[in-house]
PDB file of C-alpha atoms in Angstrom:
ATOM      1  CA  UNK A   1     -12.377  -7.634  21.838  1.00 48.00           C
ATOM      2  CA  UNK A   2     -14.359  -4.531  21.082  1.00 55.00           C
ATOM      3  CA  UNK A   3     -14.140  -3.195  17.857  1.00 57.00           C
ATOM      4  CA  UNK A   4     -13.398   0.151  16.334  1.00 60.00           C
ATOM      5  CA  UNK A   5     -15.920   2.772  15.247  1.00 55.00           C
ATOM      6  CA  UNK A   6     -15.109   3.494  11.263  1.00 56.00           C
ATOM      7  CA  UNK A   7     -14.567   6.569  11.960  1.00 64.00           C
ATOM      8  CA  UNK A   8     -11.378   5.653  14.436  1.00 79.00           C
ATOM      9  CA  UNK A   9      -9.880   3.525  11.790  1.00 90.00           C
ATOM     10  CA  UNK A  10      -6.036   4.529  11.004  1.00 95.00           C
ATOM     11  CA  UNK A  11      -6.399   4.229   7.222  1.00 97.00           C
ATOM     12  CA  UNK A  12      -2.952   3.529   5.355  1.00 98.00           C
ATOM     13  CA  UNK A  13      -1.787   4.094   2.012  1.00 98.00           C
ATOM     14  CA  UNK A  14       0.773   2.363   0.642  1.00 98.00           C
ATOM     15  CA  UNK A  15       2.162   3.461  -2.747  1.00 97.00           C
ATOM     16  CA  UNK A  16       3.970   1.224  -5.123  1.00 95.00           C
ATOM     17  CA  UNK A  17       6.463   0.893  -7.703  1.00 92.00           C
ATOM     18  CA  UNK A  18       5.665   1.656 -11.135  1.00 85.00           C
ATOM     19  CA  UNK A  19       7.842   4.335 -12.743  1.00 75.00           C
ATOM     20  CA  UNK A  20       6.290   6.895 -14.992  1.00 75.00           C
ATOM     21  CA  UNK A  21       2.749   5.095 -14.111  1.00 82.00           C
ATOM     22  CA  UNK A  22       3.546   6.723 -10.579  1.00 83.00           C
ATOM     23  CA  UNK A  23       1.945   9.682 -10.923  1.00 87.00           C
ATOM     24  CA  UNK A  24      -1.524   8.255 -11.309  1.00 92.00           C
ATOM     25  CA  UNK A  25      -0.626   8.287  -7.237  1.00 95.00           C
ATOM     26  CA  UNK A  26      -1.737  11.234  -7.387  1.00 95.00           C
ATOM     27  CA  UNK A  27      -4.946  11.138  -8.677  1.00 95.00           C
ATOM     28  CA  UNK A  28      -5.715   8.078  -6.418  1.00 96.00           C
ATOM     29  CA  UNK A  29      -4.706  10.469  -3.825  1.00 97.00           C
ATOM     30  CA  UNK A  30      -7.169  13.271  -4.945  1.00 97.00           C
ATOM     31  CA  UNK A  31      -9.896  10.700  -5.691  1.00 97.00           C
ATOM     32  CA  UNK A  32      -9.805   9.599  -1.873  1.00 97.00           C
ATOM     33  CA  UNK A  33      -9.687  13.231  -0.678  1.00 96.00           C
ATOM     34  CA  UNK A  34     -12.719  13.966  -2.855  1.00 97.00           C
ATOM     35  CA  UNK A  35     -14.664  10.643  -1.128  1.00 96.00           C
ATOM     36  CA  UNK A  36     -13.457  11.961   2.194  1.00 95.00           C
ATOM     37  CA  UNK A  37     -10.874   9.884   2.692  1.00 95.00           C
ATOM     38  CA  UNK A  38      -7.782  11.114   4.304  1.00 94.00           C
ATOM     39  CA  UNK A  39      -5.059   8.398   5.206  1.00 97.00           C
ATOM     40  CA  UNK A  40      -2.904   9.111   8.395  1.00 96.00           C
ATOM     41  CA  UNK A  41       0.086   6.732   7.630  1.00 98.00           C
ATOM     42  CA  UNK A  42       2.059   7.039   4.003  1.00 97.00           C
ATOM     43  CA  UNK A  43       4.114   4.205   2.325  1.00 98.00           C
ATOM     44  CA  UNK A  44       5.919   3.725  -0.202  1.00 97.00           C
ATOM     45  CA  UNK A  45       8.198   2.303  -2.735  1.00 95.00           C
ATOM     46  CA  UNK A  46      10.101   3.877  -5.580  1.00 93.00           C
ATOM     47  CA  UNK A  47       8.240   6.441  -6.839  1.00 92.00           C
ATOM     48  CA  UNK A  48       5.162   5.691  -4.498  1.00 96.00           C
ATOM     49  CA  UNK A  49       7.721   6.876  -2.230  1.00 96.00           C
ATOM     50  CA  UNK A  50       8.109   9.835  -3.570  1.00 95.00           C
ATOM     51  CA  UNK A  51       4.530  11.075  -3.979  1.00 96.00           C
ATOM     52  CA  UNK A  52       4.267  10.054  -0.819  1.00 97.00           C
ATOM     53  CA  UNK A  53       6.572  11.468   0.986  1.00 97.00           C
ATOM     54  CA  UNK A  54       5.238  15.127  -1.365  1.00 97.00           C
ATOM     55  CA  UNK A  55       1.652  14.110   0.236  1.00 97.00           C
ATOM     56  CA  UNK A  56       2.992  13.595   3.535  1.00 97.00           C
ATOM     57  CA  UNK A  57       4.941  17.310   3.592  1.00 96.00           C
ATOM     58  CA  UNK A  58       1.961  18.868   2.010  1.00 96.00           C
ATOM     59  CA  UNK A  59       3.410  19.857  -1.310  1.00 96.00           C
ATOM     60  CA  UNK A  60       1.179  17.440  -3.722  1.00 96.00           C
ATOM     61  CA  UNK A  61      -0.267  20.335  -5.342  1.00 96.00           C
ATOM     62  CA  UNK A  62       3.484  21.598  -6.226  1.00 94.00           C
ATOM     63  CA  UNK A  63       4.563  17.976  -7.094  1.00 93.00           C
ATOM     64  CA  UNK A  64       1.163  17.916  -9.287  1.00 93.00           C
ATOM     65  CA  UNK A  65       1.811  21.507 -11.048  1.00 90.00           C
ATOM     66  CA  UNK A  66       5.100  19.803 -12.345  1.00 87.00           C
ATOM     67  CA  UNK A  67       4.031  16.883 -13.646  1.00 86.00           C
ATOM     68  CA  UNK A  68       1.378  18.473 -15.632  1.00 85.00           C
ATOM     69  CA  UNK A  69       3.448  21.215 -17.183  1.00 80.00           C
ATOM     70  CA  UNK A  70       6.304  18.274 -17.414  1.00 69.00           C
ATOM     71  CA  UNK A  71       7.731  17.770 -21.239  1.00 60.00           C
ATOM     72  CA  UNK A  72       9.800  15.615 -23.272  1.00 50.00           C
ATOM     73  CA  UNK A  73      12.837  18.664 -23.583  1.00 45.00           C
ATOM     74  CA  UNK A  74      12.473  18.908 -19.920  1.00 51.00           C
ATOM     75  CA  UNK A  75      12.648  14.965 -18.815  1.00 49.00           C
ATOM     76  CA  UNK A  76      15.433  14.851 -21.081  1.00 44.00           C
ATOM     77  CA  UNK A  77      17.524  17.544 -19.069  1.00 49.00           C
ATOM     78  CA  UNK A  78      17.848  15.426 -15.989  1.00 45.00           C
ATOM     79  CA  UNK A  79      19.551  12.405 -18.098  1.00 42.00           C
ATOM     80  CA  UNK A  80      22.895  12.733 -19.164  1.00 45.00           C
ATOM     81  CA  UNK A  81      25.723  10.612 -20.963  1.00 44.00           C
ATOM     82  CA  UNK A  82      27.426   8.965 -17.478  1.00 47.00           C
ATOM     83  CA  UNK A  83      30.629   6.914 -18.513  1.00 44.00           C
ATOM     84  CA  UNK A  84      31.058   5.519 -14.774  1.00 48.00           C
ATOM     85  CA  UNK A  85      28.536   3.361 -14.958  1.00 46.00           C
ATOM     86  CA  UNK A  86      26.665   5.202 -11.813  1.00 52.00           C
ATOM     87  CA  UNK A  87      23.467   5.900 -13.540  1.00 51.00           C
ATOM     88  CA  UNK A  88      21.982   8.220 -16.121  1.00 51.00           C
ATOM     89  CA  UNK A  89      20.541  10.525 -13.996  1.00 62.00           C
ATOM     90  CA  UNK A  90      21.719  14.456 -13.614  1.00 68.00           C
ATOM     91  CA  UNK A  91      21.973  13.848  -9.720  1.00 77.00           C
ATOM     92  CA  UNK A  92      21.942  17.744  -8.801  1.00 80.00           C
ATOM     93  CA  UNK A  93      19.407  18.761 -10.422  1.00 80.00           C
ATOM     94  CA  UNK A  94      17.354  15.489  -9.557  1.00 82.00           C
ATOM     95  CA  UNK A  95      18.283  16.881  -5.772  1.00 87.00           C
ATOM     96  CA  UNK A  96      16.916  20.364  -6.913  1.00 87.00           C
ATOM     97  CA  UNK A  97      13.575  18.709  -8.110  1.00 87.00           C
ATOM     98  CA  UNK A  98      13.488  16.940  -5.026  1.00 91.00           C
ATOM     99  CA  UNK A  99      13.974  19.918  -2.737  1.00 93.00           C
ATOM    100  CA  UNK A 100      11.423  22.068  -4.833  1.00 92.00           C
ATOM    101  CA  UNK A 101       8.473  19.628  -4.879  1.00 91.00           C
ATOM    102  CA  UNK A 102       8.710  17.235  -2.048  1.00 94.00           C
ATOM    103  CA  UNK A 103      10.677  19.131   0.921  1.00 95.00           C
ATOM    104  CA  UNK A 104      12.957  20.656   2.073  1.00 94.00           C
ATOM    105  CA  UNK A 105      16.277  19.146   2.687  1.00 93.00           C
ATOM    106  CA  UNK A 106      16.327  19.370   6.860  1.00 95.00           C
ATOM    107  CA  UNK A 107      12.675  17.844   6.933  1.00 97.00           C
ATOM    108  CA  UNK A 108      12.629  14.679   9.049  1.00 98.00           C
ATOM    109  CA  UNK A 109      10.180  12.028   8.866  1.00 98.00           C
ATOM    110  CA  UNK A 110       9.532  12.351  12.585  1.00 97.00           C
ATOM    111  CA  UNK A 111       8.461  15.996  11.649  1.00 96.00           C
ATOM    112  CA  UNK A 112       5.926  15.150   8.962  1.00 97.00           C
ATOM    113  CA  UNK A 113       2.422  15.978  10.195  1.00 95.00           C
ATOM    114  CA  UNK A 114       1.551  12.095   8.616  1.00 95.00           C
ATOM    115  CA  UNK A 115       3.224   9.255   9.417  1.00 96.00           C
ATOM    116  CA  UNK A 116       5.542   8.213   6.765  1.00 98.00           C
ATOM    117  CA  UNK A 117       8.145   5.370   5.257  1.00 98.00           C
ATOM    118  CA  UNK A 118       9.140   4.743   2.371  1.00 98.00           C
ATOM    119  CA  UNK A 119      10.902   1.380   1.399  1.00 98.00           C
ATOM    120  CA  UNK A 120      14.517   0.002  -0.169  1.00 97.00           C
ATOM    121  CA  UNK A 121      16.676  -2.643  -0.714  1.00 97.00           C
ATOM    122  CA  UNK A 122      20.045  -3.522   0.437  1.00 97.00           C
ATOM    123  CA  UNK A 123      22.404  -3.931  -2.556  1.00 92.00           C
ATOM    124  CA  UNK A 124      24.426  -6.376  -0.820  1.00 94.00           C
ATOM    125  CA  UNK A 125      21.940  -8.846   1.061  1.00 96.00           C
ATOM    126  CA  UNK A 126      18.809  -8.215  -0.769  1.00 95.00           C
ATOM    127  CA  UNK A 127      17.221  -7.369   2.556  1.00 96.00           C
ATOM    128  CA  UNK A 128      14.515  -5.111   2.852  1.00 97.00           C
ATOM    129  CA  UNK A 129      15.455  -1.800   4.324  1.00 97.00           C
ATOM    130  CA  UNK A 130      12.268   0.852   6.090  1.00 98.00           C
ATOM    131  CA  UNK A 131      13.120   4.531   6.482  1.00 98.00           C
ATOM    132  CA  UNK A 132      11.217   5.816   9.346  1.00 97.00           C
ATOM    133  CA  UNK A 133      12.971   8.059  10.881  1.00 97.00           C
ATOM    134  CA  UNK A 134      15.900  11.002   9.534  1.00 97.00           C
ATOM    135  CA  UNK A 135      15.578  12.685   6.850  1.00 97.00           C
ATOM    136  CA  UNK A 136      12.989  12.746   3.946  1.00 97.00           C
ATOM    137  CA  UNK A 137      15.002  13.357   1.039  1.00 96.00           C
ATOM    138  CA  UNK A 138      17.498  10.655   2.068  1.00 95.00           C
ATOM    139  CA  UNK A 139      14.769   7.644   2.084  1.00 97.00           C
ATOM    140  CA  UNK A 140      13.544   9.090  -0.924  1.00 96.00           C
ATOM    141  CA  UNK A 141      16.492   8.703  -2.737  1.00 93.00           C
ATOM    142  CA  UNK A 142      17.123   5.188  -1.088  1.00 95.00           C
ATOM    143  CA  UNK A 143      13.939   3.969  -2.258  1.00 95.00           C
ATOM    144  CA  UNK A 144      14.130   5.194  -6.016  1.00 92.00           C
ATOM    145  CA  UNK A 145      17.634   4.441  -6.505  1.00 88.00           C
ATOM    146  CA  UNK A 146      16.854   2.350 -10.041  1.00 83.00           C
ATOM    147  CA  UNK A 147      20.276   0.223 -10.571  1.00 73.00           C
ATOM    148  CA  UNK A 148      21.278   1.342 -14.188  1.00 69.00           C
ATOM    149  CA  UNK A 149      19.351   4.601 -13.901  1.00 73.00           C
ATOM    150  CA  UNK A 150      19.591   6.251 -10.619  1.00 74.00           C
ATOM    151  CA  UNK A 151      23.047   5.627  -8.666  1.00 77.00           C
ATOM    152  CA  UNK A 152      22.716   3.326  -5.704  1.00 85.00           C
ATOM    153  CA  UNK A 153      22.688   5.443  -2.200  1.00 90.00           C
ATOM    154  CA  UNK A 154      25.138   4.977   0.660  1.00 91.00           C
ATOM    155  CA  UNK A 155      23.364   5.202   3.937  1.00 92.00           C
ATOM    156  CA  UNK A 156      24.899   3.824   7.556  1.00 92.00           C
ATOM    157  CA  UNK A 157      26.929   2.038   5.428  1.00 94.00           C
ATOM    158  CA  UNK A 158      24.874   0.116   3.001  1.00 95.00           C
ATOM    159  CA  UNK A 159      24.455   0.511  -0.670  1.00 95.00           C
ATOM    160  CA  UNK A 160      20.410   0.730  -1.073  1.00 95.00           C
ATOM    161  CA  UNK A 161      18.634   0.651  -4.296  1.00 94.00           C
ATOM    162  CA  UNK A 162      15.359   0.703  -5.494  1.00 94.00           C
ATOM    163  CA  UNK A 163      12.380  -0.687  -2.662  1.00 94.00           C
ATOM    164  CA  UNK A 164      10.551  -1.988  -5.204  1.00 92.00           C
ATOM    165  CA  UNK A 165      12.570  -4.744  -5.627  1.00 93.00           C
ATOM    166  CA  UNK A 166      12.092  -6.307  -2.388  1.00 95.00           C
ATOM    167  CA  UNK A 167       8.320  -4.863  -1.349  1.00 96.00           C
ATOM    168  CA  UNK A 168       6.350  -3.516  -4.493  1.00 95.00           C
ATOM    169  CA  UNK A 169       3.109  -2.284  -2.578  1.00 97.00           C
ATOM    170  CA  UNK A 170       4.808  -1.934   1.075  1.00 97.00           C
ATOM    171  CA  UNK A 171       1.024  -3.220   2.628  1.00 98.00           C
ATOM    172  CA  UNK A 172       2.983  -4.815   5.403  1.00 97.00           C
ATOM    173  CA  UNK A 173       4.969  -1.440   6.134  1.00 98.00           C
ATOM    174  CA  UNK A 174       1.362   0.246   6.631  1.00 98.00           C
ATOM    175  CA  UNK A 175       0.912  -2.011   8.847  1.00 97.00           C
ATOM    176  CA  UNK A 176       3.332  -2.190  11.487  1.00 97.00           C
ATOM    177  CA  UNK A 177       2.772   1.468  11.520  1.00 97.00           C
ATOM    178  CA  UNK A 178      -0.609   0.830  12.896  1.00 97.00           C
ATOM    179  CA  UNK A 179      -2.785   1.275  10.342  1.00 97.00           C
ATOM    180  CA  UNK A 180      -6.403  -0.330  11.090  1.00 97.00           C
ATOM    181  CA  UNK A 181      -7.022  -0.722   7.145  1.00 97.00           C
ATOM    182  CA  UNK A 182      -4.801  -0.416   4.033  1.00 98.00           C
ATOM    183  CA  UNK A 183      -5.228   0.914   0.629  1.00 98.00           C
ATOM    184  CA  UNK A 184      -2.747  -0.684  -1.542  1.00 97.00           C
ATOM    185  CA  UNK A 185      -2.422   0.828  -4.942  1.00 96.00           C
ATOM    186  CA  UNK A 186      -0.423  -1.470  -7.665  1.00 94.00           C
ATOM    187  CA  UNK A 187       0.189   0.327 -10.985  1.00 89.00           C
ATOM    188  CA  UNK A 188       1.966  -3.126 -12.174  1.00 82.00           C
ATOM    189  CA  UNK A 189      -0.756  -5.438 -11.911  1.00 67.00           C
ATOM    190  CA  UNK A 190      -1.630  -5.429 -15.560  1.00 60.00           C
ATOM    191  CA  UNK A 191       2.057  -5.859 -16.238  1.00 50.00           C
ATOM    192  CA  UNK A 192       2.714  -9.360 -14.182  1.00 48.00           C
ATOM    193  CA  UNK A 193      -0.661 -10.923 -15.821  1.00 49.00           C
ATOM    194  CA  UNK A 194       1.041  -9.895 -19.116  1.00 49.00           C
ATOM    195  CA  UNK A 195       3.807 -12.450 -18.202  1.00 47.00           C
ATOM    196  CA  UNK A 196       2.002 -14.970 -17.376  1.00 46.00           C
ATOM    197  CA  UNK A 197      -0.220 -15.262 -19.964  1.00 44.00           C
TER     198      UNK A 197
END
């Protein structure tokens, strides 16, 4: 079997869960670029999946701009008091956020100039669901939908929540997208040797 030249490798990224820790993505992201490393195939869970679907549309520097101006007042204005038990989060103007600094609403994944999935789980079976194809903002939303914070998604008729459930650092989605070699980033390491110590 001959072997690829290093330079022919399809290098994968696959971004995981982690919440607010996500947006240290983004500096793993610039780190790479500054070592010359530029992945071809983005995946990811949660909020992995959104920075990388922001990477992937080439709108990190907007996605970065916002988090670094982002403030306490400001985070607060997408929560609100929800009595129907759907989540605390100000869905339209999470959608506006969304829009702003990831992409545009009609942008497909089969469009993106990288290839890109992001990862969630079906409420009703626990399976694990892969988004790669339609469009960008809906897997987005599929993969961070955070049961008691972000309302679950319908989508071809299945309630989807929150990838990280079922695939934390979506390696094996990288993967089966053909990627040679896989950079796996896991802001919840720390967190799981915390509970078992």
């Amino acid at each position: 079997m001959k072997r690829k030249d290093a330079t022919s490798l399809r290098i994968g990224l696959a971004l995981g869960s982690g919440s607010s820790r996500g947006w240290a993505h983004i500096g793993v992201i610039r780190a790479l670029a500054a070592a010359g490393i530029e992945p071809g195939i983005l995946c990811g869970c949660s909020i992995g999946a959104l920075v990388g679907a922001s990477y992937a549309a080439g709108n990190l520097d907007r996605l970065e701009q916002w988090a670094l101006a982002l403030k306490r007042l400001e985070l607060a204005r997408y929560f609100e008091i929800n009595l129907s038990l759907n989540g605390f989060v100000d869905t339209a103007r999470l959608q506006t956020f969304l829009v702003t600094n990831v992409c545009d609403a009609n942008v497909s994944i089969e469009n993106l100039p990288k290839k890109y999935a992001a990862v969630s789980t079906e409420l009703a079976t626990g399976g694990e669901i892969w988004f790669t194809s339609g469009p960008v903002i809906d897997a987005v939303w599929a993969s961070i939908a955070m049961p008691g914070l972000f309302p679950p998604t319908r989508n071809k008729g299945r309630w989807l929540v929150d990838g990280g459930l079922v695939n934390p650092v979506p390696v094996s989605v990288c993967r089966a997208l053909g990627a040679d070699v896989v950079i796996a980033v896991n802001l919840n390491g720390d967190i799981m040797r915390k509970r078992t110590s």
